[in-house]
mmCIF file of C-alpha atoms and ligand atoms in Angstrom:
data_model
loop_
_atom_site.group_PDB
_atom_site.id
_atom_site.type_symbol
_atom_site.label_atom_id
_atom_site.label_comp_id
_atom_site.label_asym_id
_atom_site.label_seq_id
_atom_site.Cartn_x
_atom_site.Cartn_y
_atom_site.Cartn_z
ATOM 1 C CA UNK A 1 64.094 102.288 -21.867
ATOM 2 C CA UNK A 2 63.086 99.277 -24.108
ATOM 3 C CA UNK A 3 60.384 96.947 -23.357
ATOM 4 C CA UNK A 4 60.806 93.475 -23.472
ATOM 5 C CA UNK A 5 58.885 93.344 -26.931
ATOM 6 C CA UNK A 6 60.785 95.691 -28.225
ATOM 7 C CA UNK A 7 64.020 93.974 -27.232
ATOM 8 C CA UNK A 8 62.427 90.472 -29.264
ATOM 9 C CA UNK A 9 61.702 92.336 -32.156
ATOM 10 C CA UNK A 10 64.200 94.264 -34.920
ATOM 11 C CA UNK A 11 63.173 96.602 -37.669
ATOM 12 C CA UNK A 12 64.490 94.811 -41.116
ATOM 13 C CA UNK A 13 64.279 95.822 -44.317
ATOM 14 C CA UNK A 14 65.025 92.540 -45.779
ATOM 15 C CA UNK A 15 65.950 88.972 -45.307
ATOM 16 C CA UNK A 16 67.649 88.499 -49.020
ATOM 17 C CA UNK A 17 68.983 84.801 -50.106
ATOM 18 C CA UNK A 18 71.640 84.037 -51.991
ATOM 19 C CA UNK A 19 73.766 86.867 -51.679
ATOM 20 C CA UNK A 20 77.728 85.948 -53.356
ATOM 21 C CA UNK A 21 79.516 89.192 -51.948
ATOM 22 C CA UNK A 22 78.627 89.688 -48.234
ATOM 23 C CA UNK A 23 81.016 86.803 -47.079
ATOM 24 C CA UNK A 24 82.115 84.094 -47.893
ATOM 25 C CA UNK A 25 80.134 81.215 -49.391
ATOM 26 C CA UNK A 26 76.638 81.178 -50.401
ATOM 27 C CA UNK A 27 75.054 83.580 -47.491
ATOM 28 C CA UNK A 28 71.401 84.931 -46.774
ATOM 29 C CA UNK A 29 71.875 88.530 -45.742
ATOM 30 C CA UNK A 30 69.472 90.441 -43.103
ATOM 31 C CA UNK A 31 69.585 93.859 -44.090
ATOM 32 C CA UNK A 32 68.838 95.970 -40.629
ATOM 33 C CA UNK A 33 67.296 99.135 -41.239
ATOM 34 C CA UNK A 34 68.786 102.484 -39.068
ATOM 35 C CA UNK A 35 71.709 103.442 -39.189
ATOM 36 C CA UNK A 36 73.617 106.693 -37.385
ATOM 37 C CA UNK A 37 75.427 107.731 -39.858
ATOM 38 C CA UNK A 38 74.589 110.091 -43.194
ATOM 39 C CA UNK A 39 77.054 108.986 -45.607
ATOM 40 C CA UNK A 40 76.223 111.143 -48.598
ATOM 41 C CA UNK A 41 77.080 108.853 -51.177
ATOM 42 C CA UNK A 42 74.909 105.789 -49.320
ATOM 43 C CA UNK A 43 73.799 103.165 -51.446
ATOM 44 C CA UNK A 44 71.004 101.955 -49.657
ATOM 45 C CA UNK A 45 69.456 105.440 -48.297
ATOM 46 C CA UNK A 46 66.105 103.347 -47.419
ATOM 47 C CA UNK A 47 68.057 101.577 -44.506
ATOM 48 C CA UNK A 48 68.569 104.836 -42.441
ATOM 49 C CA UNK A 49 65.660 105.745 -41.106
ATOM 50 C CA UNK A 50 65.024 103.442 -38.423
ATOM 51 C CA UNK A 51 61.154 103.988 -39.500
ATOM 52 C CA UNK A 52 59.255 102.183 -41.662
ATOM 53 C CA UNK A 53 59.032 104.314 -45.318
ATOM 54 C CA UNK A 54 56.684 104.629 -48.212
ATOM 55 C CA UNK A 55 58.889 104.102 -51.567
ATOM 56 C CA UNK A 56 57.105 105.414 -54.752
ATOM 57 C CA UNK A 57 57.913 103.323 -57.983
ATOM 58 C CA UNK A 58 56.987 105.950 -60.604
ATOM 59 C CA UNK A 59 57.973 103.730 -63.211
ATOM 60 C CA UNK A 60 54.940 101.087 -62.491
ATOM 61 C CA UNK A 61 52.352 104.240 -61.469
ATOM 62 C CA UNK A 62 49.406 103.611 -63.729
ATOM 63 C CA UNK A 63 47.681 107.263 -62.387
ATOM 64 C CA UNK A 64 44.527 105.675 -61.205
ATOM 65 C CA UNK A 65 44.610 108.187 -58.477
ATOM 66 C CA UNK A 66 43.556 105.878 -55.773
ATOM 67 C CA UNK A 67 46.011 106.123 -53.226
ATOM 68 C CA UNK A 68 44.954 110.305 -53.362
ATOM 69 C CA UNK A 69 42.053 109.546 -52.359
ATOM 70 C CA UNK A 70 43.007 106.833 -49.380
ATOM 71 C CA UNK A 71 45.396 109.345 -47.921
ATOM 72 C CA UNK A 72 44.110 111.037 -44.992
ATOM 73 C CA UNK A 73 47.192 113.425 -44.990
ATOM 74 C CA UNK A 74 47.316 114.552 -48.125
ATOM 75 C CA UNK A 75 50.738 113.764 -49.263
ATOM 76 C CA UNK A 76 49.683 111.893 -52.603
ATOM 77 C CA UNK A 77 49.188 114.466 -55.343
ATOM 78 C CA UNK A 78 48.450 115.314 -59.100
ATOM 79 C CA UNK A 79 50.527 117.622 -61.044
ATOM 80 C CA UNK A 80 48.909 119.722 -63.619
ATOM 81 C CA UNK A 81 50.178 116.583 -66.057
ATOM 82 C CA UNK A 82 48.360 113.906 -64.408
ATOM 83 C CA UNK A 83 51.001 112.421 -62.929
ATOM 84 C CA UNK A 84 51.375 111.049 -59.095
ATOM 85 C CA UNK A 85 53.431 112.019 -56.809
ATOM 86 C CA UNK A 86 53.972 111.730 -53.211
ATOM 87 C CA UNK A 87 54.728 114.403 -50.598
ATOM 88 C CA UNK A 88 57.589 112.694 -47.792
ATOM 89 C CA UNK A 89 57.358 115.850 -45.234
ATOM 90 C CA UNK A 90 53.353 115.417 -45.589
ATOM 91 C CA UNK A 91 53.432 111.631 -45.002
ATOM 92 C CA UNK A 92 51.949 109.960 -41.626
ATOM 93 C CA UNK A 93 53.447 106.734 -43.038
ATOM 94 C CA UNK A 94 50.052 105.159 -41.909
ATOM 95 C CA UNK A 95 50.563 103.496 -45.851
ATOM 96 C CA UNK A 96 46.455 103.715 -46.297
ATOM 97 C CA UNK A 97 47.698 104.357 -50.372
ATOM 98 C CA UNK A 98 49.923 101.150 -50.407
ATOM 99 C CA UNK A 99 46.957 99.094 -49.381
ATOM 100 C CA UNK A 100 44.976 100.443 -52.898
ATOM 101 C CA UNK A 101 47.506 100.744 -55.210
ATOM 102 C CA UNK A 102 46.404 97.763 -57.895
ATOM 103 C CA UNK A 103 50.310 97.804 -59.502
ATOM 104 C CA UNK A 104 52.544 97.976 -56.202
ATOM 105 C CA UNK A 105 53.719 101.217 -57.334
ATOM 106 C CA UNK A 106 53.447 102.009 -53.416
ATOM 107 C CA UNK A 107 55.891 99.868 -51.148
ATOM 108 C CA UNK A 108 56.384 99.887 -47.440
ATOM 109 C CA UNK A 109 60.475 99.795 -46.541
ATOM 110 C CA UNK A 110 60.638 98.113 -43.496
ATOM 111 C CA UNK A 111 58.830 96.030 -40.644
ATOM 112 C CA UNK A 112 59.423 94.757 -37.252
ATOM 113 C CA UNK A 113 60.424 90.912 -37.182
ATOM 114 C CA UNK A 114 60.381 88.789 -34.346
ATOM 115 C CA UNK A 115 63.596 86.517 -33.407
ATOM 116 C CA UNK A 116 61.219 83.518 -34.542
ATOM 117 C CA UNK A 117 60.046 84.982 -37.123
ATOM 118 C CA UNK A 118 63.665 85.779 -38.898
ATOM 119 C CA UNK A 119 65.415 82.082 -38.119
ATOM 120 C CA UNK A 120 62.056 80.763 -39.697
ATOM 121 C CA UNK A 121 62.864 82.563 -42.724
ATOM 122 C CA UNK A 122 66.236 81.811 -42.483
ATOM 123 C CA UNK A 123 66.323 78.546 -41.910
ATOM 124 C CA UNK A 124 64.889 77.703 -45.158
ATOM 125 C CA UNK A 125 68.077 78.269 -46.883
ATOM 126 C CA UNK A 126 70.408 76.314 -44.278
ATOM 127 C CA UNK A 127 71.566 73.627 -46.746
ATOM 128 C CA UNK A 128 73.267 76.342 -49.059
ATOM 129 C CA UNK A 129 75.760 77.202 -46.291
ATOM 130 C CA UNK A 130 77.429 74.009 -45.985
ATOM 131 C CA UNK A 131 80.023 75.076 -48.443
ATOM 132 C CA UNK A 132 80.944 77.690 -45.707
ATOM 133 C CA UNK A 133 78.250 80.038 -45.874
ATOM 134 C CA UNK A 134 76.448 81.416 -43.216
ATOM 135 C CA UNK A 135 74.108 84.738 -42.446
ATOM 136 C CA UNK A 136 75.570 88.570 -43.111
ATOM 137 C CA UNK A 137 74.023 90.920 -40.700
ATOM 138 C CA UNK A 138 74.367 94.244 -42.876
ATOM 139 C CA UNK A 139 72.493 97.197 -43.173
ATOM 140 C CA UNK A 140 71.711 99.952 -41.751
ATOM 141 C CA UNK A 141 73.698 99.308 -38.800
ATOM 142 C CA UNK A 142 73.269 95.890 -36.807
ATOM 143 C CA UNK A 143 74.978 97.772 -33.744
ATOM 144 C CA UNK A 144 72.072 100.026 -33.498
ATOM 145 C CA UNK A 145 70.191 97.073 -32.962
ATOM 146 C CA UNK A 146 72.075 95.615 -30.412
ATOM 147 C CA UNK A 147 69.764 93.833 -28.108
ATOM 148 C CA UNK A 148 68.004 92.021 -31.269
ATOM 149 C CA UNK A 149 70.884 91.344 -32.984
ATOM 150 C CA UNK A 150 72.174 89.328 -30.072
ATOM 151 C CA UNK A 151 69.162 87.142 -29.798
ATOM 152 C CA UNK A 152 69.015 86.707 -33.190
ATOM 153 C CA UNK A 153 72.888 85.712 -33.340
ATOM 154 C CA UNK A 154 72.153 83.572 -30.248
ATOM 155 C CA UNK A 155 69.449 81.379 -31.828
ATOM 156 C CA UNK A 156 71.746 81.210 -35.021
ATOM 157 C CA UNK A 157 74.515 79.377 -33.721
ATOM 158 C CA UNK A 158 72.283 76.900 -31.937
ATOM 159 C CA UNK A 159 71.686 75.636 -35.356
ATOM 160 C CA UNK A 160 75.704 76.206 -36.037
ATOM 161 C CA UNK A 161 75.253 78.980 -38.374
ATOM 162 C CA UNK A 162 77.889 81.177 -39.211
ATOM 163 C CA UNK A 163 77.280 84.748 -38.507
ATOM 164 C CA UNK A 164 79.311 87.637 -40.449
ATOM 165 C CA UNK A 165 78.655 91.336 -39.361
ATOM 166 C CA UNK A 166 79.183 94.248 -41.833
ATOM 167 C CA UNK A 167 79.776 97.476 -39.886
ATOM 168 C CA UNK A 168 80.412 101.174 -39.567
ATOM 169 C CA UNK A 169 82.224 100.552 -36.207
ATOM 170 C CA UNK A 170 79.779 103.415 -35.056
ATOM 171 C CA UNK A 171 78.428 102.561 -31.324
ATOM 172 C CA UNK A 172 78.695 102.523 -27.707
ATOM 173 C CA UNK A 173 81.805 101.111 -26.210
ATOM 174 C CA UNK A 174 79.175 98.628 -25.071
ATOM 175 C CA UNK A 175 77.465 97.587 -27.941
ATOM 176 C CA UNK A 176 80.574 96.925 -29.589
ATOM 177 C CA UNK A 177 81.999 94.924 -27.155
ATOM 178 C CA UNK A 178 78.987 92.483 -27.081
ATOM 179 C CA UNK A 179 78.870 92.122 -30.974
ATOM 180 C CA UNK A 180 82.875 91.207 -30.674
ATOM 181 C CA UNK A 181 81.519 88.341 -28.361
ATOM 182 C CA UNK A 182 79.404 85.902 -31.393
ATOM 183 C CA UNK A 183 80.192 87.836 -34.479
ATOM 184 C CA UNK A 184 82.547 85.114 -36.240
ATOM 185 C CA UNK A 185 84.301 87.728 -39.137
ATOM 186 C CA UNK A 186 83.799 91.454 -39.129
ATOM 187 C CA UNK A 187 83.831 93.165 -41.999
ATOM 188 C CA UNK A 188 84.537 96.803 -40.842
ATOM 189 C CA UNK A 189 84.175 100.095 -42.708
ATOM 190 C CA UNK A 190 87.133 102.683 -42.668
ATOM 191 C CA UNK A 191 85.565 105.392 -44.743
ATOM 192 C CA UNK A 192 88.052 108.359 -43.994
ATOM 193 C CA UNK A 193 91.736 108.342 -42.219
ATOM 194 C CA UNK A 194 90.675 111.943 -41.589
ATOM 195 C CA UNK A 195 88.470 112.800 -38.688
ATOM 196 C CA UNK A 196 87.068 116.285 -40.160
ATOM 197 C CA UNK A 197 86.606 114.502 -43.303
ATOM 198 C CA UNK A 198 84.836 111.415 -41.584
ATOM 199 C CA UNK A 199 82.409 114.378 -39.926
ATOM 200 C CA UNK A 200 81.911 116.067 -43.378
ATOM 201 C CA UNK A 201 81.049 113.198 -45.320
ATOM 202 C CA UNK A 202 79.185 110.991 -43.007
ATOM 203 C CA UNK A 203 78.140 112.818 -39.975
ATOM 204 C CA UNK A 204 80.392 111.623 -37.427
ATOM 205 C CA UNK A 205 84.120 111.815 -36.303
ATOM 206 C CA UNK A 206 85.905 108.502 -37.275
ATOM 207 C CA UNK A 207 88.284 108.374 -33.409
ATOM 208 C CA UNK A 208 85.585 106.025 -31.708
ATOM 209 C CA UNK A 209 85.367 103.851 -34.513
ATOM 210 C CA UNK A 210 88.725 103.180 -35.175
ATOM 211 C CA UNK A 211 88.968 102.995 -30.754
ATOM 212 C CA UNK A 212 86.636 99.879 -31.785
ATOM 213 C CA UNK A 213 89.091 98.689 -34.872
ATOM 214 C CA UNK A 214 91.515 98.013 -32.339
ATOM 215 C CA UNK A 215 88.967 96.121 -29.899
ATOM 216 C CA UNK A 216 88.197 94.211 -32.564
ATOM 217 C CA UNK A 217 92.426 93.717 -33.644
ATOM 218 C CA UNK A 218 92.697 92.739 -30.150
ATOM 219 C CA UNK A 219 90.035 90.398 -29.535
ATOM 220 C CA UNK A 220 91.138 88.406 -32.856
ATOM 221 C CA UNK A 221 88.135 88.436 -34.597
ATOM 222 C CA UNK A 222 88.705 87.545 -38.151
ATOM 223 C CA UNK A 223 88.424 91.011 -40.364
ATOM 224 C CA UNK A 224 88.517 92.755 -42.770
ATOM 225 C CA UNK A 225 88.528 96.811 -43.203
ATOM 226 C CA UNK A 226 86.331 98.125 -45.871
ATOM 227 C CA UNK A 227 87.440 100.844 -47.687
ATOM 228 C CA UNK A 228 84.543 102.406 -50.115
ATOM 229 C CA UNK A 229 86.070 104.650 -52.306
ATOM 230 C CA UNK A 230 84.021 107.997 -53.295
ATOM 231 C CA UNK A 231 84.572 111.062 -55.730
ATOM 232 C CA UNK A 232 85.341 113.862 -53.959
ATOM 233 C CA UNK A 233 85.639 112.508 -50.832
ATOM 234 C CA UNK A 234 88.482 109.974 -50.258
ATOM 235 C CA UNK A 235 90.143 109.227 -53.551
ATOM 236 C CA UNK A 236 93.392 111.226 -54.393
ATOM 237 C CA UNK A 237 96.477 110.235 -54.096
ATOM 238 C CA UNK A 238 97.300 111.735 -51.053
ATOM 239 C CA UNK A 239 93.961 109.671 -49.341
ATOM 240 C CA UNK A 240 96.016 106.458 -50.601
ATOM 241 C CA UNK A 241 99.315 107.182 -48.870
ATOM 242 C CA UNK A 242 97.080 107.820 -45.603
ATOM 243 C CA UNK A 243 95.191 104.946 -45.712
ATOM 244 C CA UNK A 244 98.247 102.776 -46.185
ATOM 245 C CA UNK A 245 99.841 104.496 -43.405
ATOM 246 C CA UNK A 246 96.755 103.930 -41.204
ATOM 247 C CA UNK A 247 96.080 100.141 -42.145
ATOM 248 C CA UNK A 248 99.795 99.657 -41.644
ATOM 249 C CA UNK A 249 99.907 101.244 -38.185
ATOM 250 C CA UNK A 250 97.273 98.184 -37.243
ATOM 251 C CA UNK A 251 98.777 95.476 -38.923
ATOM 252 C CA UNK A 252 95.226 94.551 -40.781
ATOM 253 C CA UNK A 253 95.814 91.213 -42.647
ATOM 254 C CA UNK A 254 92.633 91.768 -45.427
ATOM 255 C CA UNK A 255 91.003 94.836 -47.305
ATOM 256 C CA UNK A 256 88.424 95.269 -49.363
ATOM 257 C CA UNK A 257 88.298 98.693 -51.907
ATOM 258 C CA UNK A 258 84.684 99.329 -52.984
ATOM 259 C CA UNK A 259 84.622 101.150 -55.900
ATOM 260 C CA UNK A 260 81.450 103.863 -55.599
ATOM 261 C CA UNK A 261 78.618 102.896 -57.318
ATOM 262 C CA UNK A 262 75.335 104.425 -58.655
ATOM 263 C CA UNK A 263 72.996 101.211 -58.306
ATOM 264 C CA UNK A 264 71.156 102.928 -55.100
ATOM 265 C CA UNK A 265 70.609 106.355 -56.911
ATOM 266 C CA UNK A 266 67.023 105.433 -58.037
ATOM 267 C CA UNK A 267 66.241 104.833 -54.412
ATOM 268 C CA UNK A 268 66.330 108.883 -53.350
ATOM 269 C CA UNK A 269 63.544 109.530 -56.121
ATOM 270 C CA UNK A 270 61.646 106.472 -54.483
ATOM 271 C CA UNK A 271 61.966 108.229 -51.554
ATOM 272 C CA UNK A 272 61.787 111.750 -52.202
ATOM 273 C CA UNK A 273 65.335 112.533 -50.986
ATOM 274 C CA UNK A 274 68.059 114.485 -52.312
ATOM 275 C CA UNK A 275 71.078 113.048 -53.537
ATOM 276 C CA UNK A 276 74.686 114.580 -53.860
ATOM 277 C CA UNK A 277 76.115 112.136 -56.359
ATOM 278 C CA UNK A 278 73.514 111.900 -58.662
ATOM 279 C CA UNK A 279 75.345 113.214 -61.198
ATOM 280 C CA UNK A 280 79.085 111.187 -60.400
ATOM 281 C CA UNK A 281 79.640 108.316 -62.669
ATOM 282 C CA UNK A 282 80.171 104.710 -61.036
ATOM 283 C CA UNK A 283 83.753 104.117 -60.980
ATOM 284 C CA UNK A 284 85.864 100.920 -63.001
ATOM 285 C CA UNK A 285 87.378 98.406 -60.766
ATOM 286 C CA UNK A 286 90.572 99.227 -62.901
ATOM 287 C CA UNK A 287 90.488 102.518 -61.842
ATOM 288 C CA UNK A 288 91.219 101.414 -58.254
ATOM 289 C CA UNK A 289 94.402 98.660 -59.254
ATOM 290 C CA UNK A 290 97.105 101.465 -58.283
ATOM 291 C CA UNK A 291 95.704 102.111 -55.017
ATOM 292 C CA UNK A 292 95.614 98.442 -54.030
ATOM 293 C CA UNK A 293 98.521 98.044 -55.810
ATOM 294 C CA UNK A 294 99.909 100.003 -53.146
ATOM 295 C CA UNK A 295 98.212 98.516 -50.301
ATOM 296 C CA UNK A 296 100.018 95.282 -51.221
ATOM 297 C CA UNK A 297 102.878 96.481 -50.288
ATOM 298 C CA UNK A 298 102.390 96.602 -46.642
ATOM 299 C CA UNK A 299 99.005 93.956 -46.236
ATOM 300 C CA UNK A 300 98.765 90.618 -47.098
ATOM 301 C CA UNK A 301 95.532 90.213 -49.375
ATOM 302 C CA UNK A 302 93.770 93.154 -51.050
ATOM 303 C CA UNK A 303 90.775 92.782 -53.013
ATOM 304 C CA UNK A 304 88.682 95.443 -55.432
ATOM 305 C CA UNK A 305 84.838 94.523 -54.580
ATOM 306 C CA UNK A 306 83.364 92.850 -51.746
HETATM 307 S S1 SF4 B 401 51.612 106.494 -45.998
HETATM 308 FE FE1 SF4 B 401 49.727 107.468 -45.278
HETATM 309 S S2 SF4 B 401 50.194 109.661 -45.247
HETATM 310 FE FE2 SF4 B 401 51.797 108.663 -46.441
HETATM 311 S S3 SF4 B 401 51.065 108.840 -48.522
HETATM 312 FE FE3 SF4 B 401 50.372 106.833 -47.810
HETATM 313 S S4 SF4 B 401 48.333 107.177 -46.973
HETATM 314 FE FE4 SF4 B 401 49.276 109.192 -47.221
HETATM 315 S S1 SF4 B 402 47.366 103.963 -56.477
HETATM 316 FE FE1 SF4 B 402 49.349 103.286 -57.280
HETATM 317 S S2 SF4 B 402 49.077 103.199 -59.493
HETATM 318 FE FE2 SF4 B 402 47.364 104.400 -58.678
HETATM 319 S S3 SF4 B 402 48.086 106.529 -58.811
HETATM 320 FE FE3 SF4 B 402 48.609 105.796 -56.769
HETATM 321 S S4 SF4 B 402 50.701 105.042 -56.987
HETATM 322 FE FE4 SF4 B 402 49.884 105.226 -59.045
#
């Protein structure tokens, strides 16, 4: 059971301005951080955890060897080299390092923010969504954060702000339902037609989040599906024909093809995770014109990108 503080507050990783591709106009972006799914290829693997992590920038480590000695667990080392590194399964992510590292090598991901707190920050950049701008709730997963998110949304359209969600779909029958009640355009993920695919690749079957597609079709929220496309996971041909078939069968108006990407990869090292497509190269945007080629066929706009 959550307390009421716990209901006022929501762990963010960011509040980022001037974001160009997370809806449209000029928007400021609130990146939540948790998230229920595993998706293998994830571009932003610090926004899982619904923890606050310690993110090692090896690049700006100057080996002072300072934060070995702050750390009462151990978990920042020497190699026989000199150089620093840091120990995840070791770490009481008490961050006693990031508070003596002189070159911000050391970074907390992640805090609690209160409601306040956020529109404050948010608020600051109100005059750039008159064009039709507005806030993104991304992530992570802003349904896994219900009870904030609300609040948050809440004290947003007081001040007539336009709210866009980006989702996995992935929730409670309940939660769902409640975001369908202020979000003003959903931009939904489809990652797999395939439900033992959907399992494999992100850790959960995909039949509850389309169930929530069609809650979404039917309460006539403005949307648009998602597709990211990744090697070796939901690019042949064959993946194509489905999706078509799928995005047909609900009458979706607007998709978006997101061609897979390495800008996140640096992030696993930062964290000391593995990652399976470290070695897959970032695909072209041309690369994807047959597929939406094809999608045009049955649904009105396609675009490659967000
Ligand atoms: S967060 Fe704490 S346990 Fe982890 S490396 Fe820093 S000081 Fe050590
Ligand atoms: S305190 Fe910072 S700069 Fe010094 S060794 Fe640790 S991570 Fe590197």
């Amino acid at each position: 059971m959550k307390t009421d503080s716990q209901k006022e507050t929501g762990m963010l990783l960011e509040i980022q301005r001037f974001c160009l591709h997370d809806g449209p106009g000029i928007r400021t972006t609130v990146f939540f951080k948790g998230c229920p799914l595993r998706c293998k290829w994830c571009s932003n693997p610090e926004s899982q955890s619904f923890r606050p992590q310690l993110q090692f920038v090896e690049t700006s480590c100057i080996r002072c060897g300072r934060c070995i000695k702050a750390c009462p667990a151990g978990a920042m080392r020497r190699d026989p080299t000199g150089k620093t590194y840091h120990l995840p399964e070791k770490c009481g992510s008490h961050f006693a390092c990031v508070a003596v590292c002189p070159t911000k090598a050391l970074r907390i991901a992640g805090r609690r923010w209160t409601v306040e707190a956020a529109v404050h920050e948010i608020e600051k950049d109100k005059v750039f969504f008159r064009e039709g701008g507005g806030v993104t709730f991304s992530g992570g997963e802003v349904l896994a954060q219900i009870d904030f998110a609300e609040r948050l949304a809440e004290a947003l359209h007081q001040e007539g702000i336009h709210i866009t969600c980006e989702t996995t779909g992935f929730s409670s029958e309940e939660s769902f339902r409640r975001l369908l009640r202020w979000c003003d355009l959903l931009y939904f993920d489809v990652k797999h037609w395939d439900s033992r695919q959907h399992l494999q690749g992100t850790g959960v079957e995909v039949e509850k989040i389309l169930d929530h597609l069609k809650l979404a079709i039917d309460a006539r929220i403005p949307l648009a599906v998602r597709i990211p496309v990744i090697p070796r996971f939901n690019d042949q041909p064959e993946d194509q024909r489905q999706f078509c078939q799928l995005l047909k069968k609900y009458q979706i108006q607007e998709v978006h093809l997101l061609p897979f990407h390495q800008f996140g990869s640096g992030k696993y090292q930062q964290l000391g995770l593995e990652y399976e497509y470290q070695h897959d190269k970032s695909m072209k945007k041309e690369e994807l014109e047959g597929f939406a080629e094809m999608l045009r066929q049955e649904i009105p706009k396609v675009q490659i990108g967000g």
